[in-house]
XYZ file of C-alpha atoms in Angstrom:
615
model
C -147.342 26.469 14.524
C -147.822 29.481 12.700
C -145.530 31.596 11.425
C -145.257 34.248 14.105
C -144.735 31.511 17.149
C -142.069 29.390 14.904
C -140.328 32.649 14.025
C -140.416 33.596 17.990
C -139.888 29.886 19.195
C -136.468 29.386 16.706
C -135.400 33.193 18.015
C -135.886 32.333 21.616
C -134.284 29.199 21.279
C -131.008 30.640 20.233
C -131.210 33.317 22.271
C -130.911 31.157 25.362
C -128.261 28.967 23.941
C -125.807 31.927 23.110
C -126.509 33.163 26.181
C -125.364 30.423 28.102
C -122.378 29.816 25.842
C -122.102 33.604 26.676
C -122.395 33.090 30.566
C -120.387 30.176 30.828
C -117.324 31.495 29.597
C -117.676 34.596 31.059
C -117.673 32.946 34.465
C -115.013 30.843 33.618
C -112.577 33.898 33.241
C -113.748 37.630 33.324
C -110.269 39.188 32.682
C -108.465 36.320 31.038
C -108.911 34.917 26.722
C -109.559 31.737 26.849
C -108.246 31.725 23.179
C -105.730 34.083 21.997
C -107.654 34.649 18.377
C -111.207 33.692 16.653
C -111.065 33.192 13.043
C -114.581 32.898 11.140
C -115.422 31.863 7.588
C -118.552 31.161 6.029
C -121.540 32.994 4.493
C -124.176 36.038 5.967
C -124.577 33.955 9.226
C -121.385 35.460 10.304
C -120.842 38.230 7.893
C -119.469 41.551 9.164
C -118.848 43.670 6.586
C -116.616 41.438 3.544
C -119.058 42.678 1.011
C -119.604 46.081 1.774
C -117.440 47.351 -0.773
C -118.814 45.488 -3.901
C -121.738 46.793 -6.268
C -123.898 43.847 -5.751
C -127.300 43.329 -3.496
C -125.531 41.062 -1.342
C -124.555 43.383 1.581
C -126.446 44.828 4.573
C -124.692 47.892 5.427
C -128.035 49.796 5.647
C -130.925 50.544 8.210
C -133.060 48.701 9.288
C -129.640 46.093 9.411
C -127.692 46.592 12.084
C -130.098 48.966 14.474
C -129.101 46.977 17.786
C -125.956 47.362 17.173
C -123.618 50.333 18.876
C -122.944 52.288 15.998
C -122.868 52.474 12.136
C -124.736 49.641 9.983
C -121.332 47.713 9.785
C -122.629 44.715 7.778
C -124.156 42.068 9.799
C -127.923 41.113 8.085
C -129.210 41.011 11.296
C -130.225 43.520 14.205
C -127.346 43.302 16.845
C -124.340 40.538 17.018
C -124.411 37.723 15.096
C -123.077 34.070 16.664
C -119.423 34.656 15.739
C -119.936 37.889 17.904
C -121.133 36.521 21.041
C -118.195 33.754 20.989
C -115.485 36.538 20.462
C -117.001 38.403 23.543
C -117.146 35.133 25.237
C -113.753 33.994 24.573
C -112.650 37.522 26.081
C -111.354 38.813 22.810
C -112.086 42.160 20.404
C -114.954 41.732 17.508
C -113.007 39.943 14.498
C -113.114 42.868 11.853
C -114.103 41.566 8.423
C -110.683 41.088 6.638
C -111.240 43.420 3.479
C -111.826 46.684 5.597
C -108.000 46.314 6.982
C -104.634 46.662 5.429
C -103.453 43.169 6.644
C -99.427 43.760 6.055
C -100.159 46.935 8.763
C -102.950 45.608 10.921
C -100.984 44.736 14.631
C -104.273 43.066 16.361
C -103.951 39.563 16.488
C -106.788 38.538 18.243
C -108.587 37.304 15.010
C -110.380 38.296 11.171
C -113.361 37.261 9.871
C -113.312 36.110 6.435
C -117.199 35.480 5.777
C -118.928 36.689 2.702
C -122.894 36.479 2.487
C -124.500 34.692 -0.553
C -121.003 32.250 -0.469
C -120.679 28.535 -0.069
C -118.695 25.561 0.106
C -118.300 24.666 -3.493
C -116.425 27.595 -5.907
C -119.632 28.362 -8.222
C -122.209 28.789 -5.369
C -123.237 32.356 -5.272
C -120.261 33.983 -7.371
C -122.712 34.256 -10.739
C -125.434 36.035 -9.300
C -123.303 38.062 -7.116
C -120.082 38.960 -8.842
C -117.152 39.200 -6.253
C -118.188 37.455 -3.342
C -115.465 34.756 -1.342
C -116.021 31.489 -1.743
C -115.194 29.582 0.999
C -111.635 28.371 -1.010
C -111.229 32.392 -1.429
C -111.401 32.494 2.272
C -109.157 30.155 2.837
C -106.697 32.393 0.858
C -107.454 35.162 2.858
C -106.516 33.406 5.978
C -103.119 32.366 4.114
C -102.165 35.408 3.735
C -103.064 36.527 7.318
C -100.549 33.854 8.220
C -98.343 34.682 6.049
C -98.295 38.778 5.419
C -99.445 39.536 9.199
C -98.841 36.426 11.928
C -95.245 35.799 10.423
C -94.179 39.586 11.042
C -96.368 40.451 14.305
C -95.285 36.834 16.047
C -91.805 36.519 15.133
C -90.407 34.658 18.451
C -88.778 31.391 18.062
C -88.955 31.297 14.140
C -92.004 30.599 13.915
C -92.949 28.802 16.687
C -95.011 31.311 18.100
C -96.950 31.269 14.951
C -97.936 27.657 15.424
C -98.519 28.006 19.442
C -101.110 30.816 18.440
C -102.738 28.827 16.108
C -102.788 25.647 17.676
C -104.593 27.528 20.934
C -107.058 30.037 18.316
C -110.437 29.209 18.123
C -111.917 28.836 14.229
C -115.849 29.447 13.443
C -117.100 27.867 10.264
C -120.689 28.537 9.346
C -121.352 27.765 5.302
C -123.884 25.080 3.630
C -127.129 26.799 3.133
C -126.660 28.496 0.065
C -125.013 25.629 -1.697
C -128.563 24.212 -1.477
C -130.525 27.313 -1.844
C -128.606 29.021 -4.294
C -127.746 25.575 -6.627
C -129.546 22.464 -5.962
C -132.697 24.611 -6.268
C -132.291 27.012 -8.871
C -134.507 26.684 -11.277
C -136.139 23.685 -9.688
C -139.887 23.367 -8.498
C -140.136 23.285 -5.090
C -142.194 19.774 -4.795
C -139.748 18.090 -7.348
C -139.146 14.785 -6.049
C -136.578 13.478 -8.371
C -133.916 15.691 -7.117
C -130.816 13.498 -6.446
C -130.054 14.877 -2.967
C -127.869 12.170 -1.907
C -125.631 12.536 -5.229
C -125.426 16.691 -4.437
C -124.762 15.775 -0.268
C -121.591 13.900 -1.356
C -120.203 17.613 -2.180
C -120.717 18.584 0.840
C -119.182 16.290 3.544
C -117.535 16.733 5.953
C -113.984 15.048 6.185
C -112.735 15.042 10.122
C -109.796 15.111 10.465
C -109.690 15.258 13.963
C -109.553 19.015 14.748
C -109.316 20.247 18.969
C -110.521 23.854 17.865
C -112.853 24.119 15.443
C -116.861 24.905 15.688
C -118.455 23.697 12.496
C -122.162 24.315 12.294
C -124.073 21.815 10.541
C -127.091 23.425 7.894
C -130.206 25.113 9.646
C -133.855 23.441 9.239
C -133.625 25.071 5.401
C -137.553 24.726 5.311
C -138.440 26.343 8.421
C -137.207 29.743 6.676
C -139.746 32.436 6.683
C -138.970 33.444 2.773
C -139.255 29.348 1.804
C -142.234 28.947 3.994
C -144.260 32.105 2.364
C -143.465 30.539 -1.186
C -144.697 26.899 -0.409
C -147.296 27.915 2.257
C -148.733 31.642 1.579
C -151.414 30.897 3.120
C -150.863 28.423 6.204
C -146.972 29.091 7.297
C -145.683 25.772 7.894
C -141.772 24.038 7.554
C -141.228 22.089 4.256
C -140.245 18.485 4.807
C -138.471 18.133 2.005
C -135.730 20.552 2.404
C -135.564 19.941 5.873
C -134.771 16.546 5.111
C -131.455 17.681 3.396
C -130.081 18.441 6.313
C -126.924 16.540 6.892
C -127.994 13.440 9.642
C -125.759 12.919 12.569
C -126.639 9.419 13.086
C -125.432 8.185 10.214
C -123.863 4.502 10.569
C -121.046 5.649 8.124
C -118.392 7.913 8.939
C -117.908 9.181 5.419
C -121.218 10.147 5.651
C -119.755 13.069 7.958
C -117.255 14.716 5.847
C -117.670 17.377 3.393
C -114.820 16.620 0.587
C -114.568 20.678 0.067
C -113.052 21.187 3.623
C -110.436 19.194 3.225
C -107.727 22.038 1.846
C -109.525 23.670 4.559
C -108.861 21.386 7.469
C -105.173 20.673 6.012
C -103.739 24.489 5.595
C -104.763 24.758 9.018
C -103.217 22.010 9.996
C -99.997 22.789 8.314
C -99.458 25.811 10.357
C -100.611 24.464 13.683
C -98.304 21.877 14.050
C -96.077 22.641 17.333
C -94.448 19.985 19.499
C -96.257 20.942 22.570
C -99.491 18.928 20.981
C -97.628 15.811 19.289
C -99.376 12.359 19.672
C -96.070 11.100 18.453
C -92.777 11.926 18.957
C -91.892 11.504 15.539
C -93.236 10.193 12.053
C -91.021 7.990 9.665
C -92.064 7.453 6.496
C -90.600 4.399 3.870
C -92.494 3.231 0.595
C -92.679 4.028 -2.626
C -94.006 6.802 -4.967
C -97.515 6.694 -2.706
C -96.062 8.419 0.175
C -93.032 10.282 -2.038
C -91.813 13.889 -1.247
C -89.598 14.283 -3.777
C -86.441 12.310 -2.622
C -85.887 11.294 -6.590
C -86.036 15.079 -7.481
C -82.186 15.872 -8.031
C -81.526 12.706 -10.498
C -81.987 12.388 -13.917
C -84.985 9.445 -13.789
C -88.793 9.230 -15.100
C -89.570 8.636 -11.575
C -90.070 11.855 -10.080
C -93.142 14.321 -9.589
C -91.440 17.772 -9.452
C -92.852 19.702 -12.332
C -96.733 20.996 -12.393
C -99.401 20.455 -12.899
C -98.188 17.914 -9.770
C -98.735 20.040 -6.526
C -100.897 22.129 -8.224
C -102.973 21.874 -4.738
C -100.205 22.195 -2.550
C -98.857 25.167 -0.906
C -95.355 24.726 -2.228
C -95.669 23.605 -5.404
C -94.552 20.677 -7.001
C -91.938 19.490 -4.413
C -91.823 15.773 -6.339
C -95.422 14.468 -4.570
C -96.811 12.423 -7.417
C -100.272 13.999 -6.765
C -102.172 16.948 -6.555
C -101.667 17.895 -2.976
C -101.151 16.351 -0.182
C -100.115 12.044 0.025
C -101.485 10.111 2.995
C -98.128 10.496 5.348
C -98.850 14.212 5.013
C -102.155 13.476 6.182
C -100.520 11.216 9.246
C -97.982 13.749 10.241
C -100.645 16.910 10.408
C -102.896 14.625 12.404
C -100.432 13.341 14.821
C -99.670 17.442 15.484
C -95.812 17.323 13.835
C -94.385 19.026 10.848
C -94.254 17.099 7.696
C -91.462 14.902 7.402
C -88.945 16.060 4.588
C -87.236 14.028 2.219
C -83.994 12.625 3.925
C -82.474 13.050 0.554
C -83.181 16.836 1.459
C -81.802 17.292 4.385
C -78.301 18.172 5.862
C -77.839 16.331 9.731
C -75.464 19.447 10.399
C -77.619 22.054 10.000
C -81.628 20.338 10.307
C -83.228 20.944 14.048
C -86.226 19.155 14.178
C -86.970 15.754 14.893
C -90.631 14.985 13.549
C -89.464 12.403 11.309
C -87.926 11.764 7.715
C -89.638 10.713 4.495
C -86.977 7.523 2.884
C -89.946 6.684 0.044
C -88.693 6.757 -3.446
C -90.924 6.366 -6.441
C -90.858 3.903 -8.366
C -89.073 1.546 -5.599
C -89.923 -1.864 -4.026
C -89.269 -4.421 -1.535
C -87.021 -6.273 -3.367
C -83.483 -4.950 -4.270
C -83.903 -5.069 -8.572
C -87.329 -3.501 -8.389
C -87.471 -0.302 -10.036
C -83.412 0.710 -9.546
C -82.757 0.455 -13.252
C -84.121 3.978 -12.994
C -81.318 6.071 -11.805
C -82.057 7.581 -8.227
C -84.444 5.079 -7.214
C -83.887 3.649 -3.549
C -85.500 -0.184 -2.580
C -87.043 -0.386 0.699
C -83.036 -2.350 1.606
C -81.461 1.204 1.079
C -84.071 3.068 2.996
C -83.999 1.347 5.701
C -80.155 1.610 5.640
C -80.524 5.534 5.672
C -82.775 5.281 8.816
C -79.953 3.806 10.390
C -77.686 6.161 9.373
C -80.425 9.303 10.569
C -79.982 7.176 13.884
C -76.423 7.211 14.410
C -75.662 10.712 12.678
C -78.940 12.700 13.484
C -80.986 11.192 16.499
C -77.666 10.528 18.791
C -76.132 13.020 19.174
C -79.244 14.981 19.709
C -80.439 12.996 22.431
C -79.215 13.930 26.209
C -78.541 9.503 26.172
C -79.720 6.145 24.892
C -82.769 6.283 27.275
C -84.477 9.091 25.460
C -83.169 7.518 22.323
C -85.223 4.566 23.243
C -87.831 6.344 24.090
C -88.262 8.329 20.989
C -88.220 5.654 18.726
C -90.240 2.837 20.430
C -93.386 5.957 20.706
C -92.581 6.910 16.843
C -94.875 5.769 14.540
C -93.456 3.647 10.677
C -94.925 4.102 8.323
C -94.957 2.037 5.234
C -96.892 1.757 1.469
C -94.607 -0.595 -0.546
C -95.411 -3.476 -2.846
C -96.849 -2.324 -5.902
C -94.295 -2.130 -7.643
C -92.342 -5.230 -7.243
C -95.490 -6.972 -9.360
C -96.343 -3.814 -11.899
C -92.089 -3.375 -12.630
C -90.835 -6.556 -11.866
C -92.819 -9.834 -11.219
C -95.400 -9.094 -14.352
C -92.801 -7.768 -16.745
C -92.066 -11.137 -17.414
C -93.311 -13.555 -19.599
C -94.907 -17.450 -19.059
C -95.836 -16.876 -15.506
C -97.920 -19.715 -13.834
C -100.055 -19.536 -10.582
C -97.433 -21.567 -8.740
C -94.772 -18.890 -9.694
C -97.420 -16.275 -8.144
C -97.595 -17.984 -4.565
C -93.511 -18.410 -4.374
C -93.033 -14.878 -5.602
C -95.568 -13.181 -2.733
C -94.216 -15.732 -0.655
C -90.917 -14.649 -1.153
C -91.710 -10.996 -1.294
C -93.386 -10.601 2.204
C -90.513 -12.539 3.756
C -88.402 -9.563 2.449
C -90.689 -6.868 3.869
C -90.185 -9.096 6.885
C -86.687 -8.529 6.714
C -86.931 -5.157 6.704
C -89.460 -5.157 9.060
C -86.809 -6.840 11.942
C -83.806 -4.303 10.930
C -86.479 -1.389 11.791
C -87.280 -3.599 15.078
C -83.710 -3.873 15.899
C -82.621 -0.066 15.576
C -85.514 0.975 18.368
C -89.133 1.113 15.946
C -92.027 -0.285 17.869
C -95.112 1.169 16.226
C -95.802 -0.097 12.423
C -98.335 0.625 10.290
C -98.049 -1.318 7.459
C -100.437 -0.861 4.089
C -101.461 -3.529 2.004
C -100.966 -3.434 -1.712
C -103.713 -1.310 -3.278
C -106.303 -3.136 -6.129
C -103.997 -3.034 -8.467
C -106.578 -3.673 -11.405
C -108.663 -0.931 -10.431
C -105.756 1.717 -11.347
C -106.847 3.874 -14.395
C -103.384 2.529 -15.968
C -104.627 -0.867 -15.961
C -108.265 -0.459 -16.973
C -107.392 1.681 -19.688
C -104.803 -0.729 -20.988
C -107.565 -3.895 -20.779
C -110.602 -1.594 -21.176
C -109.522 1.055 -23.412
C -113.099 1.248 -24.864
C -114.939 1.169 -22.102
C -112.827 1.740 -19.111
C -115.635 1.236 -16.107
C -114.760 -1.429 -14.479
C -111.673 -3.043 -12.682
C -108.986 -6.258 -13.719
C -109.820 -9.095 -12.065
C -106.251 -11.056 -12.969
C -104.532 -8.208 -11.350
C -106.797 -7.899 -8.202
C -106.651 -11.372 -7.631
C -103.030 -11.586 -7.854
C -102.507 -8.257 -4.811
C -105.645 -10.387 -3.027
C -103.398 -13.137 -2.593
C -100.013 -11.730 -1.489
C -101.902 -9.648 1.349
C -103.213 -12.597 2.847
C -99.594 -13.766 3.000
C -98.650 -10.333 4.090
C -101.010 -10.222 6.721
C -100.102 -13.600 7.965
C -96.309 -12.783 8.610
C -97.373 -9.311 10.824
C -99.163 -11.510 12.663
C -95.649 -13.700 13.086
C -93.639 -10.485 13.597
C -96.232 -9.013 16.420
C -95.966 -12.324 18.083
C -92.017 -12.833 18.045
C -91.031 -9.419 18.723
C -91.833 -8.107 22.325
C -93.019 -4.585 22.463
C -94.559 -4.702 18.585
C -97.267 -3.465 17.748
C -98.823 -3.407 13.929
C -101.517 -1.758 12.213
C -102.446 -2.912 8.523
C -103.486 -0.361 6.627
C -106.135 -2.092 4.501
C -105.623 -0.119 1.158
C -106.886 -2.732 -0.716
C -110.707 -2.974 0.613
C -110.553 1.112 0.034
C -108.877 1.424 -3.547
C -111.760 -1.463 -4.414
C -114.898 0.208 -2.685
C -113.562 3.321 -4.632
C -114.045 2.292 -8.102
C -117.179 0.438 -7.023
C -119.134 3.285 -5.788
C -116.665 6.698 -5.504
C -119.758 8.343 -4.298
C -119.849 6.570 -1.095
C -116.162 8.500 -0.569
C -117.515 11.921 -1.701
C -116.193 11.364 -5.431
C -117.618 11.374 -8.770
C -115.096 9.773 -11.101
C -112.854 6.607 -10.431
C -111.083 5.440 -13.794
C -109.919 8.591 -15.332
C -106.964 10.350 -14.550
C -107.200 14.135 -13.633
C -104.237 15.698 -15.447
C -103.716 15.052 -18.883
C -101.242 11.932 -19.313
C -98.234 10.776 -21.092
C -98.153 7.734 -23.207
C -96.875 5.698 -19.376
C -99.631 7.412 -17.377
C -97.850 10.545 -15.596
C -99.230 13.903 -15.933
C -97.835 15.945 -18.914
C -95.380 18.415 -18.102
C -95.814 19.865 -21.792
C -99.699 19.904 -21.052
C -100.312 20.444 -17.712
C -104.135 20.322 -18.034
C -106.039 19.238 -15.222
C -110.028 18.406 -14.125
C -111.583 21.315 -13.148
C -113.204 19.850 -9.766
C -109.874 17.900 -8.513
C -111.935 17.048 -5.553
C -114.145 14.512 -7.053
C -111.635 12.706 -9.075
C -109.819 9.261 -7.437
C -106.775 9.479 -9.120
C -104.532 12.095 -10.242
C -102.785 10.519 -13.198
C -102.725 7.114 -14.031
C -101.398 5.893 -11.048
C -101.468 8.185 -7.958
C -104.642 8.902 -6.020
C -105.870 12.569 -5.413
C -105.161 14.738 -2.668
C -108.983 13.945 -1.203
C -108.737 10.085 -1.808
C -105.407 10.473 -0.113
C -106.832 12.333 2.809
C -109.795 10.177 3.222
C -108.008 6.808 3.465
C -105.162 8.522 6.001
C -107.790 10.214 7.936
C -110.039 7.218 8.186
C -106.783 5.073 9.179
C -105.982 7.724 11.853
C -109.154 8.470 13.990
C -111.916 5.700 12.643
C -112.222 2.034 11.935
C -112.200 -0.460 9.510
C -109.569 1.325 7.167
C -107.353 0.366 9.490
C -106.910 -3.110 11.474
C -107.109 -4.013 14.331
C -106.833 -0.372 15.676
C -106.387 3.085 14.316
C -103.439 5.517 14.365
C -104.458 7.323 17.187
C -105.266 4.206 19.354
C -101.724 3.306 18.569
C -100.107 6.249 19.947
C -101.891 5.138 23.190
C -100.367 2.099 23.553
């Protein structure tokens, strides 16, 4: 090819594909949306206008930009329309005005904004040095908060709220961004022909994590050396693609699913999902949530106890705060809930029967907790696995009863709910190993003795109506920055074998007695959440999960390994770290393990999540 007939073939190409995008919805419905809003982020690809404003070269609000289009030079580095305006005229809706020409607290139209900003990426420094003022895509993301928040709230104010999350659920959201993450920082200042750039380390930044989205229209990085401005500097004088960059393109046919997911969308994909949730779309009729401090939302907050997570920098990521979540964001029931299409379960301890109306679910897990009655409860507030299971029965008589029209919904409700529970840990790290002379036979009878507790518990769920488990293993215990620090504290890199060994063991046994309770119980059905296999792999090779560091904490700890409330100092990129103090994983290992467990395979056995809401 030369330049002229790749320019014209890549034109023409598009050309015909938005026009049949174009066509076919048209035809489908002239007069009707099929979407009542787009929403587009990304960079110059879908620009309109964000940048006009700013005193910087990245803006195109000048001839010969814009001379297809009807009017003024509104933005757009291109001709005519760009992609994200062909779908808008497709879906039957208005153009998406770029969000910083309108007064959003006034604006009435609610058919959509665009939040794009050439020269921006994925990741927060991409862009923002060279071209002071430009949104990143986490800037966007703000914008679109406070859309939700300063315009949506007020204009759709039906149903308290529920309109909100109906319009959202149905909206349509464009996300074009990735180029200039490679163009503007894996090759600045680099020779074009370099071949010992680490791509694969620098791709890890930029998966994408799935979490399942109906609505969304992520475009994947264009053929980066097929540019005309990258093919003039490597090929002045016979145009031709580079290999090289093309090759950074992200591959579809991977073999590995976390080879799809760029970590940075994950706030991304969440927010949304926060706001979307709406009965109408549930997989699940409800989510209930027991455990420990893994899968906490602050149901230890109003007691006086070490064993709580409400006070920054915990929830620094979150969009409430620090609601008691030992973590930085969001914990892997969140994760569940968002995916299954509910709200996010509260903490019972939270909630008044007389007054709540919705019936998504409760969160029982209390930090610091365990299977076993004397685990953890010298801490005031604390409540064992026993007690939480005692207060489900209570939500069942007080709460789900007398809400339901009789006991055939009742039934109903609970044997399509999904259980969840992460419990375990504790009952070794608070309990079993706090004593002294312990011998390998005293191991066996105490996991032995522990899972036929969970069992236990396990039947009184069964017996009150729960049908759909999904059970998590105990995580690798040695590979917990708490205990390599405390056996490594020189060289903290790798994990403790003793205390690996010792979770290996009692989730064999674990395993063994689902197994029993799927084949005794009629109706059962378990999932085993393998959190073991995943908290290993993790501090083997983080980068294989999109991460960079496995045995440090992010926040800055106190001398037992929580974040310091007198310090609260955390990593700067939260989104490569594993664990957020000592003990509790990050928001993005959290959200990779649920999301894997939800809609893949192999963190999950011998199904995933959404399989089991099939069944």
């Amino acid at each position: 090819y030369n330049r002229r007939e790749m320019v014209k073939t890549k034109v023409t190409s598009l050309v015909s594909i938005i026009t049949f995008v174009f066509i076919f919805f048209v035809e489908l419905s002239e007069s009707q949306k099929l979407a009542p809003a787009l929403y587009v982020f990304g960079d110059s690809n879908v620009d309109v206008g964000n940048n006009n404003k700013l005193d910087i070269s990245a803006k195109t609000n000048y001839l010969p930009y814009g001379i297809d289009f009807p009017g003024a030079t509104p933005g757009r580095p291109t001709n005519g329309y760009n992609i994200a305006d062909f779908f808008a005229e497709a879906l039957g809706l208005s153009l998406p005005p770029p969000f910083n020409s309108i007064n959003i607290s006034s604006y009435t139209n609610t058919e959509g904004l665009n939040y794009a900003s050439s020269m921006s990426g994925i990741l927060d420094d991409t862009g923002t040095a060279m071209f002071p003022g430009i949104t990143t895509l986490r800037g966007q993301i703000e914008m679109f908060k406070k859309t939700v928040r300063e315009q949506l709230r007020k204009v759709l104010k039906k149903k308290n709220g529920e309109e909100v999350k109906r319009h959202l659920s149905k909206s349509i959201v464009l996300v074009v961004s990735g180029v200039n993450d490679f163009a503007l920082n894996l090759l600045r200042n680099e020779r074009m022909d370099r071949r010992s750039i680490d791509h694969d380390a620098f791709s890890q930044d930029l998966r994408m994590y799935n979490l399942g989205a109906r609505k969304f229209v992520v475009f994947d990085v264009e053929a980066l050396g097929c540019l005309p401005f990258v093919v003039d500097m490597a090929f002045p004088a016979k145009p031709r693609c580079v290999d090289e960059l093309n090759s950074l393109n992200f591959s579809s046919s991977s073999s590995s699913f976390l080879q799809l997911i760029i970590i940075i969308f994950i706030p991304f994909f969440l927010l949304f999902f926060s706001f979307v949730a709406s009965e109408t779309n549930t997989l699940a009729p409800a989510l209930y949530v027991f455990g420990d401090s893994t899968v906490d939302v602050g149901n230890n907050n109003n007691f006086d106890t070490i064993s709580k997570a409400n006070f920054s920098p915990y929830g620094i990521d979150f969009d409430d705060g620090a609601t008691g979540r030992p973590t930085n964001g969001y914990n892997m029931a969140d994760v569940i809930a968002l995916s299954l299409g509910l709200n996010i379960p509260p903490a019972i301890r939270s909630v008044d029967f007389k007054s709540y109306d919705c019936d998504h679910g409760f969160n029982y897990a209390s930090s610091s907790s365990g299977i076993l009655p004397d685990t953890g409860t010298n801490m005031k507030g604390v409540m064992s696995l026993g007690e939480q299971t005692d207060m489900f029965n209570k939500t069942v008589h007080e709460f789900l009863r007398p809400r339901m029209k009789n006991p055939t919904d009742l039934k109903n409700h609970l044997s399509k709910s999904i259980f969840f529970l992460v419990t375990g840990s504790n009952d070794f790290t608070i309990n079993f190993l706090m004593s002294k002379n312990r011998t390998n036979s005293d191991r066996f009878n105490f996991s032995k003795h522990l899972v036929q507790k969970y069992a236990t518990q396990l039947q009184k769920l069964y017996y009150l109506g729960a049908r759909k488990f999904v059970v998590f293993e105990v995580e690798a215990m040695g590979c917990s920055p708490s205990a390599v620090l405390k056996a490594f504290p020189n060289n903290p890199n790798k994990c403790v074998d003793d205390l690996n060994n010792l979770a290996k063991n009692y989730n064999t046994l674990l395993n063994q007695i689902l197994q029993q309770l799927v084949s005794n119980f009629k109706g059962a059905a378990v999932i085993v959440g393998k959190n073991y296999d995943f908290t290993y792999q993790m501090a083997q090779n983080p980068a294989r999960f999109g991460l960079k560091e496995a045995f440090k904490p992010c926040c800055s700890t106190t001398s037992i390994g929580v974040c310091d409330a007198k310090k609260p100092i955390t990593c700067k990129k939260r989104n490569s770290y594993a664990y957020f103090d000592a003990f509790h994983t990050t928001q993005a290992a959290n959200s990779i393990m649920a999301s894997t467990c939800f809609s893949s395979a192999g963190a999950c056995f011998p199904y995933n999540i959404r399989q089991l809401t099939q069944l």
